[in-house]
Amino acid sequence: MKKMKINTKKKLIFFGTLAVLLLVFSIFSEYLTPYDPYEQDLSIAKQAPSAEHLLGTDRYGRDMLSRVIIGSQASIYSTLILVAVITIIGTIIGIICGLSGKAVDVILMRISDIFLAFPGLVFALAIAGVLGGGIHNAIIALAAVSWPKFARLARSQTLAIKETAFIEASKLSGTGVFKMVFKHILPNIIGPILVTAVLDIGTMMMELAGLSFLGLGAKPPIAEWGSMMSDARSMLATAPWIVMAPGIAIFISVMIFNLLGDTLRDFADPKGR
Amino acid sequence: MDNILEVKNLNCIFNKGRKTQVNALKDVSFELKAGECLGIIGESGSGKSTSARIITRLVKASDGEVVIDGRSSSDISNKELYKIVQMVFQTPVESFNPRVKLGDGVGESLRNNGVSKSETKERVEKLLVECGLPKEYYDKYPHEVSGGECQRAAIARALANEPKILICDEATSSLDVTVQKEIIALLNGIREKRGSDISIMFISHDIALVQQFCDKVVVMNKGQVVEKGDANEIIMNSKEDYTKKLIASVL
Ligand SMILES: Nc1ncnc2c1ncn2[C@@H]1O[C@H](COP(=O)(O)OP(=O)(O)OP(=O)(O)O)[C@@H](O)[C@H]1O
Ligand SMILES: [Mg+2]
């Protein structure tokens, strides 16, 4: 039992460090690119990986390694913004439902049921299609369909906690709704919500890349992993590295955040320790 | 002596109109005189807690009236009500937010009423000491102290605004016998010190304790008052069958 706990802690530190490194890497990515990621040189187009261009070049002769490195910015930041938005909006709606009960709760939860009943990506595709492409619209589209999960979670947590004696005691201390939420409810429900948020980073990164891949996310020439893959998909047979490089970058990032989320969940759940 | 609390014809129906409908209270009336201690006894589910929760507005009555200090409770704002009525819960540790220091929990009502941080701290420490805890307990978290100590802190919290009515809903039930005795001694001390300024509504399963601690008693069964009156009188020689059975089952 004890040994398992130490292992979880070690794993948490390990994956936490990896995630932080990835973030730091993307913050400083501009300074880490060996070549200008946007400079075209058709004379070296579609070159296979070599000592000079470790991941090869794309059809405009741009260095793939540099593009994958700079692409981390658009891919990782838009994902984090998306996850932050759905976590915050979902949590606020969930707490409102949990506390208000009755009509407000029923209406908001039925709306969230509608979203939960459809495959999110299909719905997001429709919204992004209506809004038109672009990374901002992709974030809005995915946020619009992804908040219900957090609303459900925050609602059930709020419902469980609002009947506890300390909430009642604090009512008897004359505590108002705002203080009740921020001092007594939120700190006690935020743990599982954050775990879910971290676990969602990987999924959201994939879905954002998916929208970009379908031309509804980041637009070229902006380097973003999903749109880079989309851009190169016709060359999968002739120049596979152009598709593979951003694909592997997505894979590695998603893995890191998923493993971090899993460990965080194990760590937060005493039974799993 | 005047009644500090009068409960008049309270009715309470949960889940009205559904299959799970419960008539938790049926025409419940009783009164608490200033400075007295009123025991409420009755088997599980008889509506004792519901009565307390209606008085403290944690539950709405379907019908009936609560009169506090001569005024209808419906004319009293929450803010004012909670300066007059306070409650100590059955679960001491759970009645404090696990992430908030005991002292901050005890002082929450003071802060809500605009008392400054430093004065709150001073007053909370005094309250803790009055309730038999070292003032260093201000900085402890609920899980760092025992159930009995938590209950002392809960009593300190309830006393922070010098309420006129203190409701103890099975406040000693979850504690072991020696700690129970200490809490009762603490409550006796509080009564001695405040005299007619504090009245206690003491809900308990422990009939011997009620006999020893309370002046009056109300016996409840299935949401109704079976009888009420002098504690000794009722517990020693009741004429009601239900009361006799209840007492026989525990003594
Ligand atoms: N929120 C609620 N919703 C539905 N029914 C309730 C609710 N609260 C209490 N009841 C029901 O009302 C009745 C009275 O409950 P109450 O808690 O007042 O009993 P009690 O006398 O305090 O019992 P105990 O000695 O077990 O604490 C019970 O049948 C209970 O199931
Ligand atoms: Mg009860």
Coordinates of C-alpha atoms and ligand atoms in Angstrom, one line a residue:
Chain A
M1 CA 0.0 0.0 0.0
K2 CA 2.6 2.5 1.1
K3 CA 5.0 1.4 -1.7
M4 CA 2.2 2.1 -4.3
K5 CA 1.7 5.5 -2.9
I6 CA 5.4 6.4 -3.3
N7 CA 5.3 5.1 -6.9
T8 CA 2.3 7.2 -7.7
K9 CA 4.0 10.2 -6.3
K10 CA 7.1 9.5 -8.3
K11 CA 5.1 9.0 -11.4
L12 CA 3.3 12.2 -10.7
I13 CA 6.5 14.1 -10.4
F14 CA 7.9 12.5 -13.6
F15 CA 4.9 13.2 -15.8
G16 CA 4.4 16.6 -14.2
T17 CA 8.0 17.5 -15.1
L18 CA 7.5 16.3 -18.6
A19 CA 4.3 18.4 -19.0
V20 CA 6.1 21.4 -17.6
L21 CA 9.1 20.8 -19.9
L22 CA 6.7 20.6 -22.9
L23 CA 5.1 23.9 -21.9
V24 CA 8.5 25.6 -21.4
F25 CA 9.6 24.2 -24.7
S26 CA 6.6 25.6 -26.5
I27 CA 7.0 29.0 -24.8
F28 CA 10.6 29.3 -26.0
S29 CA 10.0 27.4 -29.3
E30 CA 10.8 30.5 -31.4
Y31 CA 14.4 30.4 -30.1
L32 CA 14.7 26.6 -30.6
T33 CA 14.1 26.3 -34.3
P34 CA 17.2 25.5 -36.3
Y35 CA 15.7 27.2 -39.4
D36 CA 13.1 29.8 -40.1
P37 CA 9.9 27.7 -40.0
Y38 CA 8.2 29.9 -42.6
E39 CA 11.0 30.5 -45.1
Q40 CA 10.3 28.7 -48.4
D41 CA 13.0 27.3 -50.6
L42 CA 11.5 25.2 -53.4
S43 CA 14.9 23.9 -54.5
I44 CA 15.0 21.7 -51.4
A45 CA 11.3 20.8 -51.4
K46 CA 10.2 17.4 -50.1
Q47 CA 13.6 16.3 -48.9
A48 CA 13.7 13.1 -46.8
P49 CA 15.1 13.4 -43.3
S50 CA 18.9 14.0 -43.4
A51 CA 21.6 15.3 -41.1
E52 CA 20.8 18.8 -42.3
H53 CA 17.1 18.6 -42.0
L54 CA 16.4 16.0 -39.2
L55 CA 12.7 15.6 -40.1
G56 CA 13.1 16.5 -43.8
T57 CA 11.4 19.4 -45.6
D58 CA 7.8 20.0 -46.8
R59 CA 6.6 20.8 -50.2
Y60 CA 7.7 24.4 -50.0
G61 CA 11.2 23.4 -48.8
R62 CA 10.5 24.5 -45.2
D63 CA 12.4 22.7 -42.5
M64 CA 9.9 20.2 -40.8
L65 CA 11.7 20.1 -37.5
S66 CA 11.4 23.9 -37.2
R67 CA 7.8 23.8 -38.2
V68 CA 7.0 21.0 -35.7
I69 CA 8.8 23.0 -33.0
I70 CA 7.0 26.3 -33.7
G71 CA 3.7 24.4 -34.2
S72 CA 3.8 23.4 -30.5
Q73 CA 2.7 27.0 -29.7
A74 CA -0.5 27.0 -31.7
S75 CA -1.3 23.4 -30.8
I76 CA -0.6 23.4 -27.1
Y77 CA -1.8 26.9 -26.3
S78 CA -5.1 26.7 -28.1
T79 CA -5.7 23.4 -26.3
L80 CA -4.9 24.8 -22.9
I81 CA -7.2 27.8 -23.6
L82 CA -9.9 25.5 -24.7
V83 CA -9.6 23.3 -21.7
A84 CA -9.5 26.3 -19.4
V85 CA -12.7 27.7 -21.0
I86 CA -14.7 24.6 -20.8
T87 CA -13.5 23.9 -17.2
I88 CA -14.5 27.3 -16.0
I89 CA -17.8 27.6 -17.9
G90 CA -18.8 24.0 -17.0
T91 CA -18.0 24.4 -13.4
I92 CA -19.9 27.7 -13.1
I93 CA -22.9 26.2 -14.7
G94 CA -22.7 23.0 -12.7
I95 CA -22.5 24.9 -9.4
I96 CA -25.4 27.1 -10.4
C97 CA -27.5 23.9 -11.2
G98 CA -26.5 22.2 -8.0
L99 CA -27.3 25.1 -5.8
S100 CA -30.5 26.5 -7.5
G101 CA -32.4 23.2 -8.0
K102 CA -35.7 23.1 -9.8
A103 CA -36.3 25.0 -13.0
V104 CA -32.9 26.4 -13.7
D105 CA -31.3 23.0 -13.0
V106 CA -33.7 21.1 -15.2
I107 CA -33.3 23.5 -18.1
L108 CA -29.5 23.7 -18.0
M109 CA -29.2 19.9 -17.5
R110 CA -31.5 19.1 -20.4
I111 CA -29.4 21.4 -22.6
S112 CA -26.3 19.6 -21.5
D113 CA -28.0 16.2 -22.1
I114 CA -28.6 17.3 -25.7
F115 CA -24.9 17.9 -26.2
L116 CA -23.9 14.7 -24.4
A117 CA -26.2 12.7 -26.6
F118 CA -24.5 13.7 -29.9
P119 CA -20.9 12.8 -30.8
G120 CA -19.1 16.0 -29.8
L121 CA -16.8 16.2 -32.8
V122 CA -19.7 16.0 -35.3
F123 CA -21.5 18.8 -33.5
A124 CA -18.3 20.9 -33.3
L125 CA -17.8 20.3 -37.0
A126 CA -21.2 21.8 -37.7
I127 CA -20.6 24.8 -35.5
A128 CA -17.1 25.4 -36.9
G129 CA -18.5 25.1 -40.4
V130 CA -21.1 27.7 -39.6
L131 CA -18.6 30.0 -37.9
G132 CA -16.0 29.5 -40.6
G133 CA -12.5 28.2 -40.0
G134 CA -9.8 29.7 -37.9
I135 CA -8.3 28.6 -34.6
H136 CA -10.5 30.9 -32.6
N137 CA -13.7 29.6 -34.1
A138 CA -12.4 26.0 -33.7
I139 CA -11.9 26.8 -30.0
I140 CA -15.4 28.2 -29.7
A141 CA -17.0 25.3 -31.5
L142 CA -15.3 22.7 -29.3
A143 CA -16.0 24.7 -26.2
A144 CA -19.7 24.9 -27.1
V145 CA -19.9 21.1 -27.2
S146 CA -17.5 20.1 -24.4
W147 CA -18.6 22.1 -21.3
P148 CA -21.5 19.7 -20.4
K149 CA -19.1 17.1 -19.0
F150 CA -17.7 19.6 -16.5
A151 CA -21.2 20.9 -15.7
R152 CA -22.4 17.4 -14.9
L153 CA -19.4 16.8 -12.7
A154 CA -19.5 20.1 -10.9
R155 CA -23.3 19.7 -10.4
S156 CA -23.0 16.2 -8.8
Q157 CA -20.2 17.3 -6.6
T158 CA -22.1 20.4 -5.5
L159 CA -25.2 18.3 -4.8
A160 CA -23.2 15.9 -2.7
I161 CA -21.6 18.7 -0.7
K162 CA -24.5 21.1 -0.2
E163 CA -26.2 18.7 2.3
T164 CA -23.1 18.3 4.5
A165 CA -23.2 19.7 8.0
F166 CA -20.5 22.2 7.4
I167 CA -22.4 23.9 4.7
E168 CA -25.5 24.1 7.0
A169 CA -23.3 25.3 9.8
S170 CA -22.0 28.0 7.6
K171 CA -25.5 29.0 6.6
L172 CA -26.2 29.4 10.3
S173 CA -23.2 31.6 10.5
G174 CA -25.0 34.0 8.0
T175 CA -22.7 33.2 5.1
G176 CA -24.0 34.4 1.8
V177 CA -24.0 32.5 -1.5
F178 CA -20.8 34.0 -3.0
K179 CA -18.7 33.3 0.0
M180 CA -20.3 29.9 0.3
V181 CA -19.3 29.0 -3.2
F182 CA -15.8 30.3 -3.1
K183 CA -14.8 29.4 0.5
H184 CA -16.8 26.2 1.2
I185 CA -17.9 24.6 -2.1
L186 CA -15.3 25.2 -4.7
P187 CA -12.2 24.2 -2.6
N188 CA -13.9 20.9 -1.8
I189 CA -15.0 20.0 -5.3
I190 CA -12.1 21.4 -7.4
G191 CA -9.9 18.3 -7.1
P192 CA -11.9 15.9 -9.3
I193 CA -12.6 18.7 -11.7
L194 CA -9.0 19.5 -12.2
V195 CA -8.2 15.8 -12.7
T196 CA -10.8 15.7 -15.4
A197 CA -9.5 18.8 -17.0
V198 CA -6.0 17.4 -17.2
L199 CA -7.3 14.2 -18.6
D200 CA -9.2 16.2 -21.2
I201 CA -6.1 18.1 -22.5
G202 CA -5.2 15.1 -24.6
T203 CA -8.7 14.6 -26.0
M204 CA -9.1 18.3 -26.8
M205 CA -5.7 18.5 -28.4
M206 CA -6.7 15.6 -30.7
E207 CA -10.1 17.2 -31.5
L208 CA -8.5 20.6 -32.2
A209 CA -6.0 18.9 -34.5
G210 CA -8.9 17.0 -36.0
L211 CA -10.8 20.2 -36.8
S212 CA -7.6 21.7 -38.3
F213 CA -7.0 18.6 -40.3
L214 CA -10.5 19.0 -41.8
G215 CA -9.6 22.6 -42.6
L216 CA -11.8 24.1 -39.9
G217 CA -9.1 25.0 -37.4
A218 CA -5.8 26.8 -37.8
K219 CA -5.2 28.1 -41.4
P220 CA -1.9 27.8 -43.3
P221 CA 0.7 29.2 -43.2
I222 CA 0.4 29.2 -39.4
A223 CA 2.2 26.1 -38.3
E224 CA -0.2 24.0 -36.3
W225 CA 0.2 20.2 -36.0
G226 CA -3.3 19.3 -37.2
S227 CA -3.3 21.6 -40.2
M228 CA 0.3 20.6 -41.1
M229 CA -0.9 17.0 -41.3
S230 CA -3.9 18.0 -43.4
D231 CA -1.7 20.0 -45.7
A232 CA 0.5 17.0 -46.3
R233 CA -2.1 14.2 -46.5
S234 CA -1.9 13.9 -50.3
M235 CA 1.8 13.2 -49.9
L236 CA 1.5 10.4 -47.4
A237 CA 2.8 7.9 -50.0
T238 CA 5.5 10.0 -51.5
A239 CA 6.8 12.0 -48.6
P240 CA 5.4 10.3 -45.4
W241 CA 7.7 12.3 -43.0
I242 CA 5.7 15.5 -43.7
V243 CA 2.6 13.8 -42.2
M244 CA 4.5 11.7 -39.6
A245 CA 6.4 14.5 -38.0
P246 CA 3.5 16.6 -36.7
G247 CA 1.6 13.3 -36.1
I248 CA 4.2 12.1 -33.7
A249 CA 4.4 15.4 -32.0
I250 CA 0.6 15.2 -31.3
F251 CA 1.0 11.6 -30.2
I252 CA 3.8 12.5 -27.7
S253 CA 2.0 15.5 -26.3
V254 CA -1.3 13.7 -25.9
M255 CA 0.5 10.8 -24.2
I256 CA 2.2 13.1 -21.7
F257 CA -1.0 14.9 -20.7
N258 CA -3.0 11.6 -20.6
L259 CA -0.5 9.9 -18.4
L260 CA -0.3 13.0 -16.2
G261 CA -4.0 13.0 -15.9
D262 CA -4.1 9.2 -15.1
T263 CA -1.5 9.6 -12.4
L264 CA -3.2 12.6 -11.0
R265 CA -6.5 10.7 -10.7
D266 CA -4.7 7.8 -9.0
F267 CA -3.1 10.2 -6.7
A268 CA -6.3 12.0 -5.9
D269 CA -8.3 8.8 -5.2
P270 CA -7.1 7.4 -1.9
K271 CA -8.2 3.9 -2.8
G272 CA -6.0 3.9 -5.9
R273 CA -2.9 4.9 -4.0
Chain B
M1 CA -41.1 33.5 32.8
D2 CA -41.7 34.3 29.2
N3 CA -41.5 31.9 26.3
I4 CA -38.4 32.6 24.2
L5 CA -39.6 30.1 21.6
E6 CA -43.0 29.0 20.6
V7 CA -43.7 26.4 18.0
K8 CA -47.3 26.5 16.9
N9 CA -49.1 23.8 14.9
L10 CA -46.1 23.0 12.7
N11 CA -46.7 20.7 9.7
C12 CA -44.1 19.5 7.4
I13 CA -44.6 17.3 4.3
F14 CA -41.6 16.1 2.3
N15 CA -42.0 15.1 -1.3
K16 CA -45.6 16.3 -1.4
G17 CA -47.8 14.5 -3.9
R18 CA -45.2 11.9 -4.8
K19 CA -45.1 8.2 -3.8
T20 CA -42.4 9.0 -1.3
Q21 CA -44.5 11.6 0.6
V22 CA -43.6 11.8 4.3
N23 CA -45.7 13.7 6.8
A24 CA -42.8 14.4 9.0
L25 CA -44.6 16.8 11.3
K26 CA -48.3 16.9 12.2
D27 CA -49.5 19.9 14.2
V28 CA -46.5 20.0 16.4
S29 CA -46.6 22.6 19.2
F30 CA -44.3 23.2 22.1
E31 CA -42.7 26.1 23.9
L32 CA -39.3 26.9 25.4
K33 CA -39.1 29.3 28.4
A34 CA -36.3 31.7 28.8
G35 CA -33.4 30.1 30.7
E36 CA -34.9 26.7 30.5
C37 CA -33.7 23.5 28.9
L38 CA -36.2 21.6 26.8
G39 CA -35.5 18.0 26.0
I40 CA -37.0 16.4 22.8
I41 CA -37.2 12.7 22.8
G42 CA -38.8 10.1 20.5
E43 CA -37.8 7.3 18.3
S44 CA -35.9 7.6 15.1
G45 CA -37.9 9.4 12.4
S46 CA -40.3 10.9 14.9
G47 CA -39.5 14.4 13.5
K48 CA -37.2 15.8 16.2
S49 CA -34.5 17.0 13.7
T50 CA -37.2 18.3 11.3
S51 CA -38.6 20.5 14.1
A52 CA -35.1 21.9 14.8
R53 CA -34.4 22.4 11.1
I54 CA -37.6 24.4 10.6
I55 CA -36.7 26.6 13.5
T56 CA -33.2 27.2 12.0
R57 CA -34.7 27.6 8.4
L58 CA -32.8 24.7 7.0
V59 CA -36.2 23.2 6.1
K60 CA -39.4 25.0 5.2
A61 CA -42.5 24.2 7.1
S62 CA -45.6 23.4 5.1
D63 CA -47.8 25.1 7.7
G64 CA -47.6 26.6 11.1
E65 CA -45.7 29.3 12.9
V66 CA -42.5 29.8 14.9
V67 CA -42.5 32.6 17.4
I68 CA -39.2 33.8 18.7
D69 CA -39.0 36.2 21.6
G70 CA -42.6 37.3 20.9
R71 CA -42.1 37.9 17.2
S72 CA -43.2 35.7 14.4
S73 CA -40.1 34.2 12.8
S74 CA -41.4 35.2 9.4
D75 CA -40.8 38.8 10.3
I76 CA -37.2 38.1 11.2
S77 CA -34.4 38.2 8.6
N78 CA -31.9 35.4 8.3
K79 CA -29.2 37.6 9.6
E80 CA -31.1 38.5 12.7
L81 CA -32.4 35.0 13.2
Y82 CA -29.0 33.5 13.3
K83 CA -27.9 35.9 16.0
I84 CA -30.8 34.6 18.1
V85 CA -30.9 30.9 17.2
Q86 CA -27.9 28.6 16.8
M87 CA -27.4 24.9 16.4
V88 CA -24.9 22.3 17.3
F89 CA -24.9 19.3 15.0
Q90 CA -24.7 15.6 15.6
T91 CA -21.5 15.2 13.6
P92 CA -18.8 17.4 15.1
V93 CA -16.0 16.9 12.6
E94 CA -18.3 17.0 9.5
S95 CA -19.8 20.3 10.7
F96 CA -16.5 22.0 9.9
N97 CA -15.1 22.6 6.4
P98 CA -12.1 20.2 6.2
R99 CA -10.1 23.0 4.4
V100 CA -10.8 25.8 6.8
K101 CA -9.1 26.3 10.2
L102 CA -11.3 25.7 13.2
G103 CA -10.8 29.2 14.4
D104 CA -11.9 30.7 11.1
G105 CA -15.0 28.4 11.2
V106 CA -15.8 29.5 14.7
G107 CA -15.4 33.2 13.7
E108 CA -17.2 33.0 10.4
S109 CA -20.4 34.6 11.8
L110 CA -18.4 37.4 13.4
R111 CA -16.6 38.1 10.1
N112 CA -20.0 38.0 8.3
N113 CA -21.3 40.6 10.7
G114 CA -18.5 43.0 10.0
V115 CA -16.2 42.3 12.9
S116 CA -12.5 43.0 12.0
K117 CA -10.0 40.2 11.5
S118 CA -8.0 41.0 14.6
E119 CA -11.0 41.4 16.8
T120 CA -12.5 38.2 15.5
K121 CA -9.3 36.4 16.3
E122 CA -9.3 37.8 19.8
R123 CA -13.0 36.9 20.4
V124 CA -12.6 33.4 18.9
E125 CA -9.7 32.6 21.2
K126 CA -11.8 33.7 24.2
L127 CA -14.7 31.5 23.0
L128 CA -12.4 28.5 22.5
V129 CA -11.0 28.9 26.0
E130 CA -14.5 29.3 27.4
C131 CA -15.4 26.0 25.7
G132 CA -12.3 24.3 27.2
L133 CA -9.9 24.4 24.3
P134 CA -6.5 25.9 24.3
K135 CA -6.5 29.1 22.1
E136 CA -3.8 27.5 19.9
Y137 CA -6.6 25.4 18.5
Y138 CA -7.5 28.4 16.3
D139 CA -5.0 27.2 13.8
K140 CA -5.9 23.5 13.8
Y141 CA -7.9 21.8 11.1
P142 CA -10.9 19.6 11.9
H143 CA -9.2 16.4 11.1
E144 CA -6.4 17.2 13.5
V145 CA -8.6 17.2 16.6
S146 CA -10.9 14.6 18.3
G147 CA -14.7 14.5 17.9
G148 CA -15.1 15.9 21.4
E149 CA -12.8 18.8 20.8
C150 CA -14.5 19.5 17.5
Q151 CA -17.9 19.6 19.3
R152 CA -16.4 22.0 21.8
A153 CA -15.4 24.2 18.8
A154 CA -18.9 23.8 17.4
I155 CA -20.3 25.0 20.7
A156 CA -17.9 27.9 20.6
R157 CA -19.1 28.7 17.1
A158 CA -22.7 28.6 18.1
L159 CA -22.0 30.9 21.0
A160 CA -20.1 33.5 19.0
N161 CA -23.1 35.9 18.6
E162 CA -24.4 35.2 22.1
P163 CA -27.6 33.5 20.9
K164 CA -30.7 33.3 23.1
I165 CA -31.6 29.9 21.8
L166 CA -29.2 27.0 21.4
I167 CA -30.4 23.9 19.7
C168 CA -28.4 20.7 20.3
D169 CA -29.5 18.0 17.8
E170 CA -28.0 14.8 19.2
A171 CA -24.9 16.8 20.0
T172 CA -23.5 14.1 22.2
S173 CA -24.7 11.0 20.4
S174 CA -21.5 10.4 18.4
L175 CA -19.2 10.8 21.3
D176 CA -18.2 8.2 23.9
V177 CA -19.6 8.3 27.4
T178 CA -16.8 10.2 29.1
V179 CA -16.6 12.8 26.4
Q180 CA -20.4 13.1 26.5
K181 CA -20.2 13.9 30.2
E182 CA -17.6 16.6 29.5
I183 CA -19.8 18.2 26.8
I184 CA -22.8 18.2 29.2
A185 CA -20.6 19.8 31.9
L186 CA -19.6 22.4 29.4
L187 CA -23.3 23.1 28.5
N188 CA -24.1 23.3 32.2
G189 CA -21.3 25.8 32.7
I190 CA -22.7 27.9 29.8
R191 CA -26.2 27.8 31.4
E192 CA -24.9 28.8 34.8
K193 CA -22.9 31.7 33.4
R194 CA -25.7 33.1 31.2
G195 CA -28.7 32.3 33.3
S196 CA -31.9 33.3 31.6
D197 CA -30.0 34.7 28.6
I198 CA -29.7 31.3 27.1
S199 CA -32.3 28.6 26.5
I200 CA -31.5 25.2 25.2
M201 CA -33.5 22.8 23.0
F202 CA -31.8 19.4 23.6
I203 CA -32.7 16.7 21.2
S204 CA -31.4 13.3 22.3
H205 CA -32.0 9.6 22.4
D206 CA -30.4 9.3 25.8
I207 CA -33.4 9.6 28.1
A208 CA -31.3 9.3 31.3
L209 CA -29.3 12.3 30.1
V210 CA -32.4 14.2 29.2
Q211 CA -33.8 13.6 32.7
Q212 CA -30.6 14.8 34.3
F213 CA -30.0 17.8 32.0
C214 CA -33.4 19.1 31.0
D215 CA -36.2 20.9 32.9
K216 CA -39.0 20.1 30.5
V217 CA -39.4 17.4 27.9
V218 CA -41.4 16.9 24.7
V219 CA -42.1 13.3 23.6
M220 CA -42.6 12.8 19.9
N221 CA -43.9 9.9 17.9
K222 CA -44.5 9.7 14.1
G223 CA -44.4 13.5 13.7
Q224 CA -46.7 14.2 16.6
V225 CA -46.3 15.4 20.1
V226 CA -47.4 12.6 22.4
E227 CA -47.0 14.6 25.6
K228 CA -44.9 17.4 27.1
G229 CA -44.2 18.7 30.6
D230 CA -41.8 18.5 33.5
A231 CA -38.9 16.2 32.6
N232 CA -38.8 14.3 35.9
E233 CA -42.5 13.9 36.0
I234 CA -42.8 12.5 32.5
I235 CA -39.8 10.2 32.6
M236 CA -40.5 8.8 36.0
N237 CA -44.3 8.3 35.8
S238 CA -45.8 8.9 32.4
K239 CA -49.3 8.0 31.7
E240 CA -48.9 7.6 28.0
D241 CA -48.3 4.1 26.7
Y242 CA -45.9 5.3 24.0
T243 CA -43.7 7.2 26.5
K244 CA -43.7 4.2 28.8
K245 CA -42.6 1.9 26.0
L246 CA -39.9 4.3 24.8
I247 CA -38.5 4.6 28.3
A248 CA -38.7 0.9 28.9
S249 CA -36.8 0.2 25.7
V250 CA -33.8 2.2 26.8
L251 CA -33.7 2.0 30.6
Ligands
LIG1 N1 -35.2 16.1 3.4 C1 -36.0 15.1 3.6 N2 -36.7 14.6 2.5 C2 -37.6 13.6 2.7 N3 -37.9 13.1 3.9 C3 -37.3 13.6 5.0 C4 -36.3 14.6 4.9 N4 -35.8 14.9 6.1 C5 -36.5 14.1 7.0 N5 -37.3 13.3 6.3 C6 -38.2 12.3 6.9 O1 -39.0 12.9 7.9 C7 -39.1 12.0 9.0 C8 -38.6 12.7 10.3 O2 -37.2 12.8 10.2 P1 -36.3 13.5 11.3 O3 -35.0 13.6 10.8 O4 -37.0 14.7 11.8 O5 -36.4 12.4 12.5 P2 -35.6 12.4 13.9 O6 -36.7 12.3 14.9 O7 -34.7 13.5 13.9 O8 -34.9 11.0 13.8 P3 -33.5 10.6 14.3 O9 -33.6 10.3 15.7 O10 -33.2 9.4 13.5 O11 -32.6 11.7 14.1 C9 -38.4 10.8 8.7 O12 -39.3 9.8 8.2 C10 -37.5 11.1 7.6 O13 -37.3 10.1 6.7
MG2 MG -32.5 13.6 13.9

